[in-house]
Short mmCIF file of C-alpha atoms in Angstrom, two decimals:
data_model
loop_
_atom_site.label_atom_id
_atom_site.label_comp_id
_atom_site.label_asym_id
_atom_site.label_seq_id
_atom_site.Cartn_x
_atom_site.Cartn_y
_atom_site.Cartn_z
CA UNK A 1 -62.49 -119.10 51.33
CA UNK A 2 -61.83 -119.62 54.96
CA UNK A 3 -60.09 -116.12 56.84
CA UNK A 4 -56.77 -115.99 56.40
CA UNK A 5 -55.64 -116.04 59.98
CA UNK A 6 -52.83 -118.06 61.56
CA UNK A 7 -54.41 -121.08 61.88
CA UNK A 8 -55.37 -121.31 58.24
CA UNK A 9 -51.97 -121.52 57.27
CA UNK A 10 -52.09 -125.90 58.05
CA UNK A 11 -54.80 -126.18 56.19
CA UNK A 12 -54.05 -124.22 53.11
CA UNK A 13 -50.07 -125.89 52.73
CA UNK A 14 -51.87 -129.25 53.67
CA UNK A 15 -53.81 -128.99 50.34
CA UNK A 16 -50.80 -127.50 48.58
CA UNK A 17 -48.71 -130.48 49.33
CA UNK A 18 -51.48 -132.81 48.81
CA UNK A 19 -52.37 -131.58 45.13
CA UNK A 20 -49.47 -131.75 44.11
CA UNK A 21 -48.40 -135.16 45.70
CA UNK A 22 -45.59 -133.75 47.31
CA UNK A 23 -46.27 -135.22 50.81
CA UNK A 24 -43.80 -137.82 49.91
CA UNK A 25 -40.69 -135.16 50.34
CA UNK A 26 -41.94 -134.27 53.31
CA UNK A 27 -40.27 -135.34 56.13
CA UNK A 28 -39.47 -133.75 59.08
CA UNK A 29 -35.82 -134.14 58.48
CA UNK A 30 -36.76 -132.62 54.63
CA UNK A 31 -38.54 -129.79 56.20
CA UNK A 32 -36.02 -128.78 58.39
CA UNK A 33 -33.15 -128.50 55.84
CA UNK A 34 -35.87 -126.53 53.88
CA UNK A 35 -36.68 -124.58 56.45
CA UNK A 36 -32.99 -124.02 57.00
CA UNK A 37 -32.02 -122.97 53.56
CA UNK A 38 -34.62 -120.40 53.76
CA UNK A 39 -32.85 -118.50 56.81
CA UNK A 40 -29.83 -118.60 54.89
CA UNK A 41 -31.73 -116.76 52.30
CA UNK A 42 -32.62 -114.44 54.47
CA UNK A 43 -29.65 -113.96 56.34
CA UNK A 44 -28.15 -113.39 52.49
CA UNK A 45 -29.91 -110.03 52.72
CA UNK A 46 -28.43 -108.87 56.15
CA UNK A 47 -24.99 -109.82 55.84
CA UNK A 48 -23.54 -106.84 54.71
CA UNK A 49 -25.48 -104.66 56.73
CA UNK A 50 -24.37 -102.54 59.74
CA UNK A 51 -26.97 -103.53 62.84
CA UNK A 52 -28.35 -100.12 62.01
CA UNK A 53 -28.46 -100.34 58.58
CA UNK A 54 -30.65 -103.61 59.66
CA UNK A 55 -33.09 -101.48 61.20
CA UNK A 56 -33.59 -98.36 58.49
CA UNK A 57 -34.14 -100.98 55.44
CA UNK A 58 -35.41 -99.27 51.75
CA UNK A 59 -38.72 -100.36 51.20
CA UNK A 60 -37.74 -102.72 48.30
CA UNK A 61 -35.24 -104.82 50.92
CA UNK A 62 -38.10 -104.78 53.47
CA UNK A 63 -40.51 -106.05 50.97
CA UNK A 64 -37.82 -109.34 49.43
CA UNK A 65 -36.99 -109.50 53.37
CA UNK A 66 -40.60 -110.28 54.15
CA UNK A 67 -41.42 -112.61 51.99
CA UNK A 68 -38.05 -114.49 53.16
CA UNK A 69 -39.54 -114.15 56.56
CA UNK A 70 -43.16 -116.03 54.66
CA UNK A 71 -41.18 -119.07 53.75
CA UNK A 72 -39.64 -119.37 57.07
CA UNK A 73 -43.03 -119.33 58.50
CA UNK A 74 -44.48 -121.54 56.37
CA UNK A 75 -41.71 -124.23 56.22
CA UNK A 76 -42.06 -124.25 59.90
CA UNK A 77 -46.29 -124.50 59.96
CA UNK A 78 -45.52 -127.47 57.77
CA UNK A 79 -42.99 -129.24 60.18
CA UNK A 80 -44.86 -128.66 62.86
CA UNK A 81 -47.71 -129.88 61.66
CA UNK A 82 -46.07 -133.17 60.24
CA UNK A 83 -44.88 -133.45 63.93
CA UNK A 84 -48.21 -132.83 64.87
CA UNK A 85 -46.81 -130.11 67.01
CA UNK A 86 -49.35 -127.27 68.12
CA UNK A 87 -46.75 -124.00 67.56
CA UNK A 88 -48.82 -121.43 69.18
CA UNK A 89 -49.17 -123.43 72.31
CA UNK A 90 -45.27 -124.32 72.32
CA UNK A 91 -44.16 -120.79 71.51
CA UNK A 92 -46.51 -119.54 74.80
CA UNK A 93 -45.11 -122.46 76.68
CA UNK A 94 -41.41 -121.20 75.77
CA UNK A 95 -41.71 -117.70 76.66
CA UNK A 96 -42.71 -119.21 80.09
CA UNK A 97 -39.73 -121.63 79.78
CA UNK A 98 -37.19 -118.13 79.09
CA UNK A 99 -38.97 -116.19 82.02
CA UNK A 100 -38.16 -118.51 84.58
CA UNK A 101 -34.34 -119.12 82.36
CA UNK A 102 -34.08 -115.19 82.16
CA UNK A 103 -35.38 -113.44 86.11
CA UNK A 104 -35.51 -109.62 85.16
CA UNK A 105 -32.94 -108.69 87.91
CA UNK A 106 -30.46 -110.86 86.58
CA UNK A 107 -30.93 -110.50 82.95
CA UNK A 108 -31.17 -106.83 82.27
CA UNK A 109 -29.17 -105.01 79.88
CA UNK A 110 -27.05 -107.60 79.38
CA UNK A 111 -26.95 -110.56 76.55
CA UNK A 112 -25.51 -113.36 78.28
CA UNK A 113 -27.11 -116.81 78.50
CA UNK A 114 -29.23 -118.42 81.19
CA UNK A 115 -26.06 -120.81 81.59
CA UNK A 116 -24.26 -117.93 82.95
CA UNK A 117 -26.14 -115.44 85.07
CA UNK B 1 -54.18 -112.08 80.65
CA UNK B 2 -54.71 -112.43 77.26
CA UNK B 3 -55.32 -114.92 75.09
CA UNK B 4 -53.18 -117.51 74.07
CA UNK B 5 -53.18 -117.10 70.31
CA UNK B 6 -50.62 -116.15 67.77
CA UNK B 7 -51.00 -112.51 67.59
CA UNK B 8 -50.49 -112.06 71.49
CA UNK B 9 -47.04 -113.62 70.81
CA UNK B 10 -45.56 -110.25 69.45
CA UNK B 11 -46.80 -108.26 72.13
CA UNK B 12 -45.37 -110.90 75.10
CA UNK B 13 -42.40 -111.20 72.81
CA UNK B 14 -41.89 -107.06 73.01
CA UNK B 15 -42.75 -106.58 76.87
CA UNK B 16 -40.19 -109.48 77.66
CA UNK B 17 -37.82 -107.49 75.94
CA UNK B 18 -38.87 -104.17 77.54
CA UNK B 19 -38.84 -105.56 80.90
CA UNK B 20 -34.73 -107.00 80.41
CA UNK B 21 -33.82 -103.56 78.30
CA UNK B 22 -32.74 -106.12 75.68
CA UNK B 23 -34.62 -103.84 72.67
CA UNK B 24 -30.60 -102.67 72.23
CA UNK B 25 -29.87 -105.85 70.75
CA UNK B 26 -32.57 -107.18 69.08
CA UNK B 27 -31.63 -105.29 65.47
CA UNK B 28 -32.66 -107.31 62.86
CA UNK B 29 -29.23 -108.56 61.72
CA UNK B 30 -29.12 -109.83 65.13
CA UNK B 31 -32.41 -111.29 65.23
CA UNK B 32 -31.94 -112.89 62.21
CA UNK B 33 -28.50 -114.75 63.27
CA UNK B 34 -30.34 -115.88 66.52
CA UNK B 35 -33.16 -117.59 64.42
CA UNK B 36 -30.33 -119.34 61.86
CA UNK B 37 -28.84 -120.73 65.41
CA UNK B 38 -32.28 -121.84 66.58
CA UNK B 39 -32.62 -123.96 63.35
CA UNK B 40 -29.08 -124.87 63.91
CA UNK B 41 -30.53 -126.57 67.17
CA UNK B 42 -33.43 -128.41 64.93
CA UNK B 43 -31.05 -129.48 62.33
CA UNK B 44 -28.71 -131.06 65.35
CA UNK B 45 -31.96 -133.35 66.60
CA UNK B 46 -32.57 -134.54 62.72
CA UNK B 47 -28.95 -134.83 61.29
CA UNK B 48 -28.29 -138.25 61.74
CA UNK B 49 -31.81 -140.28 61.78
CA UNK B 50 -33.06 -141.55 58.65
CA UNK B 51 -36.23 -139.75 56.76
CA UNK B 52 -38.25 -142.53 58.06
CA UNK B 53 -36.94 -142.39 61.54
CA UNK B 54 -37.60 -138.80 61.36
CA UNK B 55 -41.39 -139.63 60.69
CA UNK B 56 -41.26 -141.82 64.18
CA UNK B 57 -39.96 -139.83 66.37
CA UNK B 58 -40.26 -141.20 70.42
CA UNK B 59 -42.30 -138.63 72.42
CA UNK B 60 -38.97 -137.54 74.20
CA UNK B 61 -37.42 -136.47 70.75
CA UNK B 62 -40.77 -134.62 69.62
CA UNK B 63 -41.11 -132.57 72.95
CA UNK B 64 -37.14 -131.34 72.74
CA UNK B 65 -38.36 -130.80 69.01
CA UNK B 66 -41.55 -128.78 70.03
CA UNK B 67 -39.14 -126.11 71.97
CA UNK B 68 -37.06 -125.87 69.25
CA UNK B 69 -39.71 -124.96 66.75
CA UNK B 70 -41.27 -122.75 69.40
CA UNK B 71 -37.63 -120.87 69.38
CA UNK B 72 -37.45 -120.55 65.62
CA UNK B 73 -41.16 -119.02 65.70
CA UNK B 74 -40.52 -116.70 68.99
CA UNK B 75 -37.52 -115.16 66.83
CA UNK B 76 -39.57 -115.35 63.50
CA UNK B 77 -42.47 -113.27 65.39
CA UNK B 78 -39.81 -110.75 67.03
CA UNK B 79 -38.10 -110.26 63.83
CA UNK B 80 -40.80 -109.08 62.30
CA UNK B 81 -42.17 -107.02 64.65
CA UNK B 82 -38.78 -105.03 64.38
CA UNK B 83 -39.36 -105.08 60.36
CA UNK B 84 -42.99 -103.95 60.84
CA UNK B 85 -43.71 -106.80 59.14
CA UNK B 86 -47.21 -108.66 59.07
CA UNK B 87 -45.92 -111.92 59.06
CA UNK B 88 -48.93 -113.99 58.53
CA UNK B 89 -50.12 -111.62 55.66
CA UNK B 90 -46.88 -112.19 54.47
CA UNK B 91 -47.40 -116.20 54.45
CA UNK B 92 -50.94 -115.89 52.74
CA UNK B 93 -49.75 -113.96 50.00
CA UNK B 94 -46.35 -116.09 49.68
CA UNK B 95 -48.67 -119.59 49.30
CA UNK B 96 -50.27 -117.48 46.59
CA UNK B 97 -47.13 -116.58 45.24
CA UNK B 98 -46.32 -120.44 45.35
CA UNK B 99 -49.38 -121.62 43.61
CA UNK B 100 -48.54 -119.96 40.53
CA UNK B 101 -44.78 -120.93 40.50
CA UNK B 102 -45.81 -124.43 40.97
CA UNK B 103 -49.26 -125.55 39.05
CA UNK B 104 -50.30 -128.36 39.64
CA UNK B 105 -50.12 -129.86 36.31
CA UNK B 106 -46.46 -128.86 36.28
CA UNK B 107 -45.11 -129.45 39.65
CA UNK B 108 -47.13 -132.93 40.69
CA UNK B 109 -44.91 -135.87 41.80
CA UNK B 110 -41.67 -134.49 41.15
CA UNK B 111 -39.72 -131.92 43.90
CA UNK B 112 -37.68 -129.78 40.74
CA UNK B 113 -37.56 -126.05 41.71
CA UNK B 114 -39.77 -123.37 39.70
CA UNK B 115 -36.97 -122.28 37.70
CA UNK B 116 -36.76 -125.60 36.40
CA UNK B 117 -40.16 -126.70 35.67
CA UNK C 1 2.02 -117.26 41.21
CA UNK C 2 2.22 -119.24 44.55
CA UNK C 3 1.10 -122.98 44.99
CA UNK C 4 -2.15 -123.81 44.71
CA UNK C 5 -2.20 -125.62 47.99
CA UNK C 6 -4.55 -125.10 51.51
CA UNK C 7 -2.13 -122.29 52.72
CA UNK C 8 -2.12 -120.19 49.85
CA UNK C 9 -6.03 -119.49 50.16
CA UNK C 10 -5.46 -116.77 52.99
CA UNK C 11 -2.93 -115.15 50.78
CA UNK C 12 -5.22 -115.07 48.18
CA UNK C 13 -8.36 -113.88 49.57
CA UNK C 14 -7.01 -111.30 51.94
CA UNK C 15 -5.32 -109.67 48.64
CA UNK C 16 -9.02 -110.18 46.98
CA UNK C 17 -10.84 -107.88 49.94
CA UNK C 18 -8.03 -105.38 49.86
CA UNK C 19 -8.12 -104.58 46.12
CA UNK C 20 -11.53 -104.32 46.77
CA UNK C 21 -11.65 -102.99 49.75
CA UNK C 22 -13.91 -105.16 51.39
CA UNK C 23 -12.27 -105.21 54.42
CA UNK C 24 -14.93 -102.98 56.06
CA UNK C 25 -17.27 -105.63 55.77
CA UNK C 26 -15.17 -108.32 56.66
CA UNK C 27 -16.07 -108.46 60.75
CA UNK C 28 -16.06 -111.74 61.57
CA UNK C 29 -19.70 -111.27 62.69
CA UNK C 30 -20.52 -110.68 59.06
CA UNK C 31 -18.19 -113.24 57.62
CA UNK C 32 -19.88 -116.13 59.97
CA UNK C 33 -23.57 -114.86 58.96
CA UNK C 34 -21.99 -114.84 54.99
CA UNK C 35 -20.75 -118.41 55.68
CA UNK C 36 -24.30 -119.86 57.07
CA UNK C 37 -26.15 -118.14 54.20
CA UNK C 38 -23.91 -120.52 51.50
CA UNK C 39 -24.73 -123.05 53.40
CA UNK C 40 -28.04 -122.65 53.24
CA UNK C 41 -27.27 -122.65 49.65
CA UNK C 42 -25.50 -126.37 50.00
CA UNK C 43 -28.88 -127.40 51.87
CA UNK C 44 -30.87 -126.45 48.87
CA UNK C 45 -29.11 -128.94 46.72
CA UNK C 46 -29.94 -131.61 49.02
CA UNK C 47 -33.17 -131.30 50.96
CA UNK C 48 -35.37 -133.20 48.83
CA UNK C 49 -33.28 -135.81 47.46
CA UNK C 50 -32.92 -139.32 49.40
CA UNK C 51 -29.61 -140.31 51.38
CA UNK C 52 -29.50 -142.86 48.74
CA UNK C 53 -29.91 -140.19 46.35
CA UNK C 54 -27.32 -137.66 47.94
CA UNK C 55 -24.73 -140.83 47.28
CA UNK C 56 -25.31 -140.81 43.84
CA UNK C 57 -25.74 -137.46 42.24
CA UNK C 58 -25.62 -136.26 38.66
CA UNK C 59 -22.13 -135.05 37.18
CA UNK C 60 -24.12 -131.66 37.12
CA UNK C 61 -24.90 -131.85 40.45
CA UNK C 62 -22.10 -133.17 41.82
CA UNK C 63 -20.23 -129.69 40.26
CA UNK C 64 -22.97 -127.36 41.83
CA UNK C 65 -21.95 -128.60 44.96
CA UNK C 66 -18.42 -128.42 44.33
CA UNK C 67 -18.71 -124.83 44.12
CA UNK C 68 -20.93 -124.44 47.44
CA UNK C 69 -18.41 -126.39 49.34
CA UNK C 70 -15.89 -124.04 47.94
CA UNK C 71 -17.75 -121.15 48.88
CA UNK C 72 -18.24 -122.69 52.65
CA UNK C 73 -14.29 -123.24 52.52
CA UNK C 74 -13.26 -119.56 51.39
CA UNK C 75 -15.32 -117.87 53.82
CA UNK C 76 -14.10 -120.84 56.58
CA UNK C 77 -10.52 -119.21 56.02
CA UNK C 78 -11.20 -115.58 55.87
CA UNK C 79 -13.22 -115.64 59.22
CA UNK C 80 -10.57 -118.04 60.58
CA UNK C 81 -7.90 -115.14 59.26
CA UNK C 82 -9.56 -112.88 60.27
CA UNK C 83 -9.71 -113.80 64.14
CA UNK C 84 -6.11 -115.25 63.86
CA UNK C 85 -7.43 -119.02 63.58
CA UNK C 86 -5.01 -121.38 62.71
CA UNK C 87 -7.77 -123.93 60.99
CA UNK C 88 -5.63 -126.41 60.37
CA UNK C 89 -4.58 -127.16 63.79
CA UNK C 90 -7.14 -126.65 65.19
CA UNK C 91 -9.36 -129.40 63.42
CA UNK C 92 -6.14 -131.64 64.35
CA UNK C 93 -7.00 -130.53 67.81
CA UNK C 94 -10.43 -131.20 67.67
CA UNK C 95 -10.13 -134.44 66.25
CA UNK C 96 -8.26 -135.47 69.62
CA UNK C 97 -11.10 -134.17 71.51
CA UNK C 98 -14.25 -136.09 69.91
CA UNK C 99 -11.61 -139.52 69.88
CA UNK C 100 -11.74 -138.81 73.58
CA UNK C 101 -15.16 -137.89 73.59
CA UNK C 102 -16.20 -140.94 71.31
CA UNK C 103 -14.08 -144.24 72.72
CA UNK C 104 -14.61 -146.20 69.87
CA UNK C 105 -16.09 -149.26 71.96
CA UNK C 106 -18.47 -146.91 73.39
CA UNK C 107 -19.73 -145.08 69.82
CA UNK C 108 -19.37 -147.83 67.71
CA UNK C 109 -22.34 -148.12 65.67
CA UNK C 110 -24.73 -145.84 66.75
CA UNK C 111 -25.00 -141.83 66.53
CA UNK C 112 -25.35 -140.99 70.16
CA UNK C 113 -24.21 -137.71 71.48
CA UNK C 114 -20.82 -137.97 73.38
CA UNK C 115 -23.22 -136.54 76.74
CA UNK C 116 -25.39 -139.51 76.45
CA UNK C 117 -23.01 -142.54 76.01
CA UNK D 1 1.78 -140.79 62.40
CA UNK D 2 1.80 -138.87 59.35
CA UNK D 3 2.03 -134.64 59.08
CA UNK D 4 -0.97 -133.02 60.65
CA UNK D 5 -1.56 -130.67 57.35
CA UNK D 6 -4.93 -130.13 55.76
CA UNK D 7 -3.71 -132.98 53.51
CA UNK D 8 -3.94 -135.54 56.50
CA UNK D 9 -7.15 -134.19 57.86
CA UNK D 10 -9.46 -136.44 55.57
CA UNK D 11 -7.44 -139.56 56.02
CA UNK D 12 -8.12 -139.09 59.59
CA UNK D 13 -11.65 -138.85 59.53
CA UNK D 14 -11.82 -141.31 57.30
CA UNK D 15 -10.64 -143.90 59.61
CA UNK D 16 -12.51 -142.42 62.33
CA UNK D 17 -15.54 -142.76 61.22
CA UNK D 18 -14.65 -146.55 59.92
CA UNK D 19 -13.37 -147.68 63.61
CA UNK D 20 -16.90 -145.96 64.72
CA UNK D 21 -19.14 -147.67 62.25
CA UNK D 22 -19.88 -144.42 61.44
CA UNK D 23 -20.06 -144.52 57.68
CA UNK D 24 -23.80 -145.61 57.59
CA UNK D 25 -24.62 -142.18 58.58
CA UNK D 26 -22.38 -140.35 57.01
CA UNK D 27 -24.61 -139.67 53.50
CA UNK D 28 -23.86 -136.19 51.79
CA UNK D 29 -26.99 -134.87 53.06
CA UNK D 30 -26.30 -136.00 56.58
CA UNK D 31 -23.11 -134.53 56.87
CA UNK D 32 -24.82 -131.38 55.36
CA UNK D 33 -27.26 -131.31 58.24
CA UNK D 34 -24.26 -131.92 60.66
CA UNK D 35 -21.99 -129.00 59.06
CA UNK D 36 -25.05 -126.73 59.19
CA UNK D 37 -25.67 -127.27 62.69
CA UNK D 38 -21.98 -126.68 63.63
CA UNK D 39 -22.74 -123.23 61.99
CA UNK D 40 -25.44 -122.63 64.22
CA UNK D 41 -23.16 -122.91 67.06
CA UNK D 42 -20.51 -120.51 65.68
CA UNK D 43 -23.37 -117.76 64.79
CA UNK D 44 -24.69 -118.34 68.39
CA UNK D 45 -21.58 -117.28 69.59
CA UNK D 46 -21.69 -113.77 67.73
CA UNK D 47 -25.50 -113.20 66.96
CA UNK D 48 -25.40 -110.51 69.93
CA UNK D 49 -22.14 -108.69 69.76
CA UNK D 50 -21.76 -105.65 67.50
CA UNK D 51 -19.26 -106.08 64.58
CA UNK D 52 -16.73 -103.88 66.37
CA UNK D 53 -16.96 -106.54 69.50
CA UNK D 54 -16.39 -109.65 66.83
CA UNK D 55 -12.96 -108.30 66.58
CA UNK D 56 -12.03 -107.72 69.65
CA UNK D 57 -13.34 -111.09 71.61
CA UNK D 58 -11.59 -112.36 74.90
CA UNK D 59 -9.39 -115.19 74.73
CA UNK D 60 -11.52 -117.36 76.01
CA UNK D 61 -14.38 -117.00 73.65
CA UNK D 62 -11.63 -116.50 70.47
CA UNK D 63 -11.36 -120.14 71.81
CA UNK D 64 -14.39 -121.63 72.05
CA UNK D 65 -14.81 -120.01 68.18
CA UNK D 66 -11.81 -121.85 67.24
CA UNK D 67 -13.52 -124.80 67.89
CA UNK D 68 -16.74 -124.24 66.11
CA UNK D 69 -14.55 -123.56 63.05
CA UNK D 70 -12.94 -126.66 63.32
CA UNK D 71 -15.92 -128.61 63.31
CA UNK D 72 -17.03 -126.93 60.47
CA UNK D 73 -13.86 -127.71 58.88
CA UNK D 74 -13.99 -131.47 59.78
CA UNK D 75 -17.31 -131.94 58.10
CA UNK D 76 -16.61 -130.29 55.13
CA UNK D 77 -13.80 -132.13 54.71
CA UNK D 78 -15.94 -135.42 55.19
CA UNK D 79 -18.30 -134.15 53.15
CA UNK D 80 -16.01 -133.39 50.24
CA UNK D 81 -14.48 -136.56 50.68
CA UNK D 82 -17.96 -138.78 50.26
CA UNK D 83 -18.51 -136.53 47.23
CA UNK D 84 -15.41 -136.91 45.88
CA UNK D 85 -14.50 -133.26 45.33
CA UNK D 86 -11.31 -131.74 45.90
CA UNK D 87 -11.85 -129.20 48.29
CA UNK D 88 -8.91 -126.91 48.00
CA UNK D 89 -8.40 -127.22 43.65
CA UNK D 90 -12.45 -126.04 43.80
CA UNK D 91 -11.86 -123.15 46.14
CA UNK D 92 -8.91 -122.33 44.31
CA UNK D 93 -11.09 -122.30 41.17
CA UNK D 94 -13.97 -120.09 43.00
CA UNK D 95 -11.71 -117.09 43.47
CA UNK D 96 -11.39 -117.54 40.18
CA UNK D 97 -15.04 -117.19 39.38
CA UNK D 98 -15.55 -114.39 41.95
CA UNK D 99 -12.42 -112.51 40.18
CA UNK D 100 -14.82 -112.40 37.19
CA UNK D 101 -17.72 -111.33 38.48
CA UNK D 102 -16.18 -108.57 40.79
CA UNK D 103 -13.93 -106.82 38.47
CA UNK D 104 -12.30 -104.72 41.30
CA UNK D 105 -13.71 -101.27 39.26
CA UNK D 106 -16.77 -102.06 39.65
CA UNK D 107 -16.99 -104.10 42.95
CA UNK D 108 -14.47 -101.60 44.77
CA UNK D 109 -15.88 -100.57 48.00
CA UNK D 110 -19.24 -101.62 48.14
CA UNK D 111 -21.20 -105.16 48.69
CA UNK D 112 -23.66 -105.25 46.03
CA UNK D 113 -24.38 -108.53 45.18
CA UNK D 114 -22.22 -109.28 41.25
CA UNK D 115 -25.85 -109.81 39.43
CA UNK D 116 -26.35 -106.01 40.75
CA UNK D 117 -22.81 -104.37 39.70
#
């Protein structure tokens, strides 16, 4: 079996989808309300919760929480790859985007957006 | 710098934050509304094109798209760096997970959820 | 017991988090991330069926949904309570903005976004 | 012009969408998509204030809220028209449901989830 490392993900939901002839229901626009429903999953678990609460989790939340956090992930290596979108490179390329959106003088220690420094 | 590859992403993702003092608000509840809004954003490119259409995207609509899936995984990765999370673990066992909700025999052709098979 | 009518659902639901006492969790911050997580819910119904098939859906379905839409709804009026909304007038109001927004012989037809007719 | 109640709010979109040629886009799962989106924009407005500063906004963002909620409002009502489903009879009917499964005993002052009471 090849290492299960990032990029393996593709490959491995690739011949998940493919097996079971489910390429069909997946279109991008698919994906993304699947992709979707999954945060909503997640944000099921945190909805409750105090912001600190958030952070101090029991061990059985932070285990149903993470694989919540799995399906987002792997919704969104399956979009991207049906966009043939390379994530890794666009998430890099965005956290360039923010640092020019977000200067560290202007943005620190506060929450507003880069519409309105 | 370092490399480019998924698992520098957390560590960018946390000295960005450092360097703005923005650590106070990235709680997990908070984390997790900012990636539904991200997906939000997808959902708002996708809403009103067909499936089809959504498979034939013009290069314009698939570069705004790229960004937005590179927001969704920035807050994916940051959110579970908070959680302490290993979030492509977390993906490789989920697909396992997966595989036995959905054999192949059971699941091929059709899209009917695992409790329904 | 009162009218079944739009206005009564306030009524209703604030008496339902006070006998309760759910009011502590009731911030609208927590009401809007309780409101996105059901409709995640709504999402799941429909992400793998057609548009075609979304137009024609089982009785059973059709009655799943129901109750998502209702969820969406009761948790539309609490948060709007909650911050002192008047929801009804102000989806009047915002009808008179997108007829503005959208001249019909400029949106006819198409599903451009009102910043790129 | 007739009231502007809820009553009136789907007859108006109704013939908004028709002077638009607007109901070729307007499946159930599209309008989904759209309503979920319109969510997005609400949460982004709250994903980084504390609960405490949810209910205390300015006057200016209590607003700009006022108008995500309405567009939320507008689709569901769209999308409960397409479907066919009274909106306010099945939220009426919900509280019902909820009564049931949080007996206020047992649901009094906590948020446990009614398949964990």
């Amino acid at each position: 079996m090849s290492e299960r490392n990032f990029e393996s993900l593709r490959q491995r939901l690739a011949e998940f989808a493919a097996e079971r002839d489910w390429d069909q229901f997946h279109s991008p626009k698919n994906l993304a309300m699947a992709l979707a429903a999954e945060v909503g999953e997640l944000l099921e678990h945190l909805q409750w919760l105090s912001e600190a609460q958030s952070k101090a989790l029991t061990e059985e939340r932070r285990a149903e929480i993470s694989l919540e956090l799995a399906d987002i992930q792997l919704y969104l290596v399956r979009l991207a790859d049906k966009l043939g979108v390379d994530l890794v490179a666009a998430a890099h390329r965005k956290i360039g985007i923010n640092a020019s959106r977000y200067p560290v003088d202007k943005a620190r220690g506060h929450a507003r957006k880069y519409t309105e420094l």
